[in-house]
Tab-separated table of C-alpha atoms in Angstrom:
chain	number	residue	atom	x	y	z
B	1460	VAL	CA	132.677	-107.208	232.102
B	1461	LEU	CA	130.213	-108.856	229.747
B	1462	LEU	CA	127.921	-110.288	232.441
B	1463	PRO	CA	126.853	-106.992	234.071
B	1464	VAL	CA	126.544	-105.318	230.681
B	1465	SER	CA	124.276	-108.105	229.421
B	1466	PHE	CA	122.227	-108.211	232.633
B	1467	LEU	CA	121.651	-104.469	232.748
B	1468	GLY	CA	120.957	-104.499	229.031
B	1469	MET	CA	118.173	-107.029	229.490
B	1470	LEU	CA	116.819	-104.942	232.339
B	1471	LEU	CA	116.651	-101.897	230.086
B	1472	ILE	CA	114.887	-103.891	227.373
B	1473	LEU	CA	112.209	-104.840	229.912
B	1474	MET	CA	111.518	-101.152	230.478
B	1475	ILE	CA	109.555	-101.025	227.222
B	1476	GLU	CA	106.891	-103.192	228.869
B	1477	LEU	CA	106.862	-101.174	232.051
B	1478	LEU	CA	106.183	-98.012	230.080
B	1479	GLU	CA	102.640	-99.249	229.506
B	1480	LYS	CA	101.974	-99.043	233.227
B	1481	SER	CA	100.928	-96.110	235.379
B	1482	ASP	CA	103.878	-93.746	235.791
B	1483	VAL	CA	105.488	-93.416	232.358
B	1484	GLN	CA	107.874	-90.621	233.321
B	1485	LYS	CA	109.107	-92.548	236.355
B	1486	GLU	CA	109.869	-95.584	234.193
B	1487	LEU	CA	111.630	-93.434	231.578
B	1488	ASP	CA	113.788	-91.936	234.320
B	1489	PHE	CA	114.596	-95.448	235.550
B	1490	ALA	CA	115.491	-96.559	232.019
B	1491	ARG	CA	117.759	-93.532	231.652
B	1492	ASP	CA	119.534	-94.371	234.923
B	1493	ILE	CA	120.160	-97.912	233.665
B	1494	GLN	CA	121.446	-96.655	230.321
B	1495	LEU	CA	123.824	-94.228	232.012
B	1496	SER	CA	125.103	-97.045	234.217
B	1497	LEU	CA	126.131	-98.933	231.060
B	1498	LEU	CA	128.369	-96.095	229.920
B	1499	PRO	CA	132.057	-96.260	230.840
B	1500	PRO	CA	133.372	-94.019	233.636
B	1501	SER	CA	133.569	-90.395	232.527
B	1502	SER	CA	137.292	-90.499	233.276
B	1503	ALA	CA	139.791	-93.353	232.799
B	1504	VAL	CA	143.540	-93.870	232.440
B	1505	PHE	CA	145.071	-96.892	230.668
B	1506	ASP	CA	148.693	-97.317	229.578
B	1507	GLY	CA	149.409	-93.606	229.435
B	1508	LEU	CA	146.088	-92.751	227.772
B	1509	GLU	CA	143.843	-90.240	229.513
B	1510	ILE	CA	140.244	-90.743	228.373
B	1511	ASN	CA	137.332	-88.458	229.234
B	1512	SER	CA	133.781	-88.698	227.938
B	1513	PHE	CA	130.669	-86.545	227.952
B	1514	ALA	CA	127.152	-87.719	227.108
B	1515	ALA	CA	123.825	-85.859	227.187
B	1516	THR	CA	120.614	-87.250	225.700
B	1517	ALA	CA	118.081	-85.026	223.968
B	1518	LEU	CA	115.279	-87.247	225.336
B	1519	GLU	CA	115.181	-89.334	228.499
B	1520	VAL	CA	117.093	-92.105	226.709
B	1521	GLY	CA	119.035	-92.030	223.463
B	1522	GLY	CA	120.945	-93.967	220.813
B	1523	ASP	CA	124.479	-92.622	221.198
B	1524	TYR	CA	127.058	-95.146	222.339
B	1525	VAL	CA	130.559	-94.630	223.685
B	1526	ASP	CA	132.720	-97.339	225.186
B	1527	ILE	CA	136.215	-97.980	226.524
B	1528	ILE	CA	137.318	-101.612	226.643
B	1529	HIS	CA	140.714	-102.376	228.123
B	1530	THR	CA	142.350	-105.727	227.321
B	1531	ASP	CA	145.739	-107.294	227.958
B	1532	ASN	CA	146.770	-106.293	224.424
B	1533	GLY	CA	145.599	-102.698	224.523
B	1534	THR	CA	142.597	-100.396	224.704
B	1535	TYR	CA	139.583	-100.126	222.388
B	1536	ILE	CA	137.616	-96.879	222.175
B	1537	ILE	CA	134.329	-96.897	220.285
B	1538	ILE	CA	131.740	-94.229	219.586
B	1539	ALA	CA	128.545	-94.822	217.615
B	1540	ASP	CA	125.163	-93.333	216.793
B	1541	VAL	CA	122.131	-95.560	216.240
B	1542	SER	CA	119.552	-94.223	213.778
B	1543	GLY	CA	116.462	-92.861	215.474
B	1544	LYS	CA	115.931	-91.477	218.962
B	1545	GLY	CA	114.305	-92.392	222.242
B	1546	MET	CA	113.569	-95.818	223.637
B	1547	SER	CA	113.894	-97.828	220.399
B	1548	ALA	CA	117.358	-96.402	219.672
B	1549	ALA	CA	118.425	-96.926	223.278
B	1550	LEU	CA	117.331	-100.563	223.248
B	1551	TYR	CA	119.238	-101.202	220.039
B	1552	MET	CA	122.309	-99.501	221.447
B	1553	VAL	CA	122.275	-101.847	224.434
B	1554	ARG	CA	122.218	-104.894	222.142
B	1555	ILE	CA	125.134	-103.520	220.126
B	1556	GLN	CA	127.106	-102.738	223.273
B	1557	ALA	CA	126.752	-106.289	224.578
B	1558	LEU	CA	127.817	-107.672	221.186
B	1559	VAL	CA	130.860	-105.369	221.033
B	1560	HIS	CA	132.042	-106.619	224.424
B	1561	LEU	CA	131.502	-110.226	223.380
B	1562	LEU	CA	133.393	-109.827	220.087
B	1563	ILE	CA	136.343	-108.051	221.681
B	1564	ASN	CA	136.638	-110.502	224.555
B	1565	LYS	CA	136.419	-113.537	222.259
B	1566	LEU	CA	138.089	-112.444	219.007
B	1567	HIS	CA	140.265	-109.398	219.811
B	1568	PRO	CA	139.478	-107.968	216.352
B	1569	GLY	CA	140.973	-104.906	214.729
B	1570	PRO	CA	138.603	-101.939	214.262
B	1571	LYS	CA	137.628	-102.937	210.716
B	1572	ASP	CA	136.970	-106.576	211.606
B	1573	LEU	CA	134.892	-105.438	214.577
B	1574	PHE	CA	132.683	-103.382	212.276
B	1575	LEU	CA	132.381	-106.219	209.763
B	1576	GLU	CA	131.158	-108.557	212.515
B	1577	LEU	CA	128.641	-105.958	213.700
B	1578	ASN	CA	127.413	-105.501	210.136
B	1579	ASN	CA	126.895	-109.271	209.864
B	1580	TYR	CA	124.677	-109.101	212.934
B	1581	ILE	CA	122.606	-106.183	211.652
B	1582	LYS	CA	122.156	-107.666	208.172
B	1583	SER	CA	121.273	-111.113	209.547
B	1584	ASN	CA	117.739	-109.826	210.168
B	1585	LYS	CA	116.277	-108.791	206.808
B	1586	ARG	CA	113.520	-106.850	208.553
B	1587	ASP	CA	116.049	-104.789	210.482
B	1588	LYS	CA	116.244	-101.329	208.858
B	1589	THR	CA	118.481	-99.841	211.531
B	1590	PHE	CA	121.794	-98.324	210.559
B	1591	ILE	CA	124.669	-97.254	212.772
B	1592	THR	CA	127.504	-94.824	212.205
B	1593	GLY	CA	130.624	-95.273	214.279
B	1594	CYS	CA	134.360	-94.943	214.835
B	1595	ALA	CA	136.622	-97.479	216.483
B	1596	ALA	CA	140.240	-97.135	217.538
B	1597	PHE	CA	142.611	-99.663	219.055
B	1598	PHE	CA	145.653	-98.501	221.007
B	1599	PRO	CA	148.138	-101.403	221.315
B	1600	LYS	CA	149.797	-101.598	224.719
B	1601	GLY	CA	153.241	-99.998	224.769
B	1602	GLU	CA	152.999	-98.581	221.223
B	1603	ASN	CA	152.916	-95.003	219.931
B	1604	TYR	CA	150.149	-95.463	217.382
B	1605	PHE	CA	146.522	-96.493	217.037
B	1606	THR	CA	144.621	-98.371	214.357
B	1607	PHE	CA	141.323	-96.909	213.240
B	1608	ALA	CA	138.224	-97.541	211.137
B	1609	ARG	CA	135.222	-95.333	210.426
B	1610	ALA	CA	131.708	-96.425	209.480
B	1611	GLY	CA	130.035	-93.375	207.964
B	1612	HIS	CA	130.581	-91.374	211.141
B	1613	ASN	CA	131.711	-87.801	211.795
B	1614	ASN	CA	135.419	-87.268	211.143
B	1615	PRO	CA	137.501	-87.494	214.337
B	1616	ILE	CA	140.083	-84.779	214.965
B	1617	VAL	CA	143.713	-85.393	215.909
B	1618	TYR	CA	145.907	-82.849	217.651
B	1619	ASN	CA	149.603	-83.326	216.844
B	1620	LYS	CA	151.836	-81.933	219.593
B	1621	GLU	CA	155.016	-81.916	217.471
B	1622	LYS	CA	153.443	-79.743	214.759
B	1623	ASP	CA	151.028	-77.937	217.106
B	1624	SER	CA	148.269	-78.491	214.569
B	1625	THR	CA	145.123	-80.533	213.987
B	1626	PHE	CA	143.849	-82.730	211.181
B	1627	LYS	CA	140.664	-84.686	210.628
B	1628	ILE	CA	140.627	-88.415	209.923
B	1629	ASN	CA	138.782	-89.031	206.676
B	1630	THR	CA	139.030	-92.774	206.042
B	1631	THR	CA	136.326	-94.471	203.958
B	1632	GLY	CA	133.577	-96.761	205.255
B	1633	PHE	CA	129.814	-97.081	204.859
B	1634	ALA	CA	127.514	-96.915	207.868
B	1635	LEU	CA	126.733	-100.316	209.386
B	1636	GLY	CA	123.515	-101.816	208.056
B	1637	MET	CA	123.630	-99.802	204.840
B	1638	THR	CA	125.167	-102.483	202.634
B	1639	SER	CA	126.263	-106.121	202.584
B	1640	THR	CA	129.327	-107.181	204.556
B	1641	PRO	CA	131.365	-108.064	201.418
B	1642	ALA	CA	130.643	-104.582	200.021
B	1643	LEU	CA	131.534	-102.991	203.355
B	1644	LYS	CA	134.773	-104.977	203.528
B	1645	LYS	CA	135.755	-103.653	200.102
B	1646	ASN	CA	134.813	-100.048	200.941
B	1647	MET	CA	136.076	-99.708	204.522
B	1648	LYS	CA	139.696	-98.788	205.152
B	1649	GLU	CA	141.601	-99.472	208.353
B	1650	SER	CA	144.479	-97.054	208.923
B	1651	ARG	CA	147.296	-96.545	211.406
B	1652	PHE	CA	148.087	-93.149	212.917
B	1653	LYS	CA	151.053	-92.064	215.005
B	1654	PHE	CA	150.048	-91.102	218.547
B	1655	GLU	CA	152.856	-89.844	220.756
B	1656	LYS	CA	153.176	-88.046	224.073
B	1657	GLY	CA	151.201	-84.794	224.017
B	1658	ASP	CA	148.921	-85.843	221.144
B	1659	SER	CA	145.122	-85.908	221.496
B	1660	LEU	CA	142.173	-87.463	219.660
B	1661	LEU	CA	138.529	-86.369	219.638
B	1662	PHE	CA	135.560	-88.635	218.845
B	1663	TYR	CA	132.074	-87.086	218.717
B	1664	THR	CA	128.568	-87.659	217.390
B	1665	ASP	CA	126.670	-85.394	214.986
B	1666	GLY	CA	124.588	-83.963	217.834
B	1667	LEU	CA	127.623	-81.924	218.891
B	1668	VAL	CA	128.423	-80.175	215.603
B	1669	GLU	CA	124.749	-79.899	214.567
B	1670	ALA	CA	123.587	-78.328	217.837
B	1671	ARG	CA	121.664	-75.096	217.155
B	1672	ASN	CA	121.057	-72.052	219.316
B	1673	ASN	CA	117.969	-69.839	219.472
B	1674	ARG	CA	119.182	-67.924	216.391
B	1675	ASN	CA	119.209	-71.215	214.451
B	1676	GLU	CA	122.997	-71.087	214.148
B	1677	GLU	CA	124.850	-74.393	214.011
B	1678	TYR	CA	127.750	-75.070	216.379
B	1679	GLY	CA	129.672	-76.545	213.448
B	1680	PHE	CA	132.850	-78.485	212.773
B	1681	GLU	CA	135.023	-75.386	212.295
B	1682	ARG	CA	134.199	-74.104	215.782
B	1683	LEU	CA	134.968	-77.523	217.285
B	1684	GLU	CA	138.243	-77.926	215.396
B	1685	GLY	CA	139.316	-74.409	216.355
B	1686	LEU	CA	138.677	-75.149	220.016
B	1687	PHE	CA	140.559	-78.446	219.784
B	1688	SER	CA	143.535	-76.750	218.113
B	1689	ILE	CA	143.786	-74.358	221.080
B	1690	TYR	CA	143.339	-76.863	223.914
B	1691	GLY	CA	144.452	-80.131	222.305
B	1692	SER	CA	147.802	-80.151	224.127
B	1693	LEU	CA	146.117	-80.167	227.554
B	1694	HIS	CA	144.900	-83.094	229.665
B	1695	SER	CA	141.787	-84.825	228.364
B	1696	LYS	CA	139.691	-83.740	231.352
B	1697	THR	CA	140.487	-80.092	230.614
B	1698	ILE	CA	139.758	-80.492	226.892
B	1699	THR	CA	136.417	-82.118	227.681
B	1700	LYS	CA	135.415	-79.325	230.064
B	1701	LYS	CA	136.401	-76.664	227.525
B	1702	ILE	CA	134.240	-78.273	224.816
B	1703	GLN	CA	131.325	-78.819	227.209
B	1704	SER	CA	131.485	-75.214	228.396
B	1705	SER	CA	131.680	-73.928	224.810
B	1706	VAL	CA	128.628	-75.938	223.709
B	1707	GLU	CA	126.570	-74.962	226.750
B	1708	SER	CA	127.438	-71.291	226.248
B	1709	PHE	CA	126.534	-71.557	222.561
B	1710	LEU	CA	123.163	-73.197	223.244
B	1711	GLY	CA	122.162	-70.885	226.074
B	1712	GLU	CA	118.609	-71.779	227.107
B	1713	GLU	CA	118.015	-73.775	223.920
B	1714	LYS	CA	117.654	-77.522	224.440
B	1715	PRO	CA	119.579	-79.784	222.025
B	1716	LEU	CA	117.464	-81.632	219.454
B	1717	ASP	CA	119.854	-84.598	219.306
B	1718	ASP	CA	122.076	-86.510	221.712
B	1719	ILE	CA	125.474	-84.903	222.314
B	1720	THR	CA	128.329	-87.303	222.971
B	1721	PHE	CA	132.090	-86.928	222.679
B	1722	THR	CA	135.292	-88.513	223.969
B	1723	THR	CA	138.751	-87.027	224.260
B	1724	ILE	CA	141.888	-89.161	224.391
B	1725	HIS	CA	145.230	-87.624	225.402
B	1726	LYS	CA	148.565	-89.433	225.521
B	1727	SER	CA	150.290	-88.317	228.682
B	1728	SER	CA	153.229	-90.752	228.646
């Protein structure tokens, strides 16, 4: 998995040089196609987990990152948002994606340890002022729970089938690149959450809840949580389509100012 990710990542990085040539829009479109090819399939099923993702960039390329990495021990699901927009954010996202694959394949870390390793990488370059928010979950094979860590990112939402209710995950953790790794290790909490048949989990970036329509109204967390409480018991593909349809209806003809990315995970067995 790492080889094609790294190869395509390098190809995207080379796009920055091609942009100086004649047809800028054509090269941006090409860079966007490469970036989209690095994203996981929009639909996947692993060990009873249905996973569906949606991604739309505000510009031709963007800094949102979502990934699904299946291993012999279980499945990792990561969502992140690189500071900034456009080509620079997209290039940084590609580097982070390649590193995430390398770390998981070599070390099999828990979500917190994964973020600590990523923070080491970011802070290793003192001139690097980039910061990244993110969430990471690991679903051990054959278990009815997931472990989770959050790095300054939007609060995920869990739908609990047994109680027919939702709750947001509000664990602590600074954004990556904001502080030293020892400080992050002390601040970040890794937690375990029950995840049984019929339960669902929603990861999303701030572009979703901060999307504004032509009346300057914000889509908002409450609207998203309300929608998830209604449809959270359904298959992940259906939940994803309901959220996508709701956002598109809300925006109307207005174009989003930020990337919109979200992933739904539903336990079907």
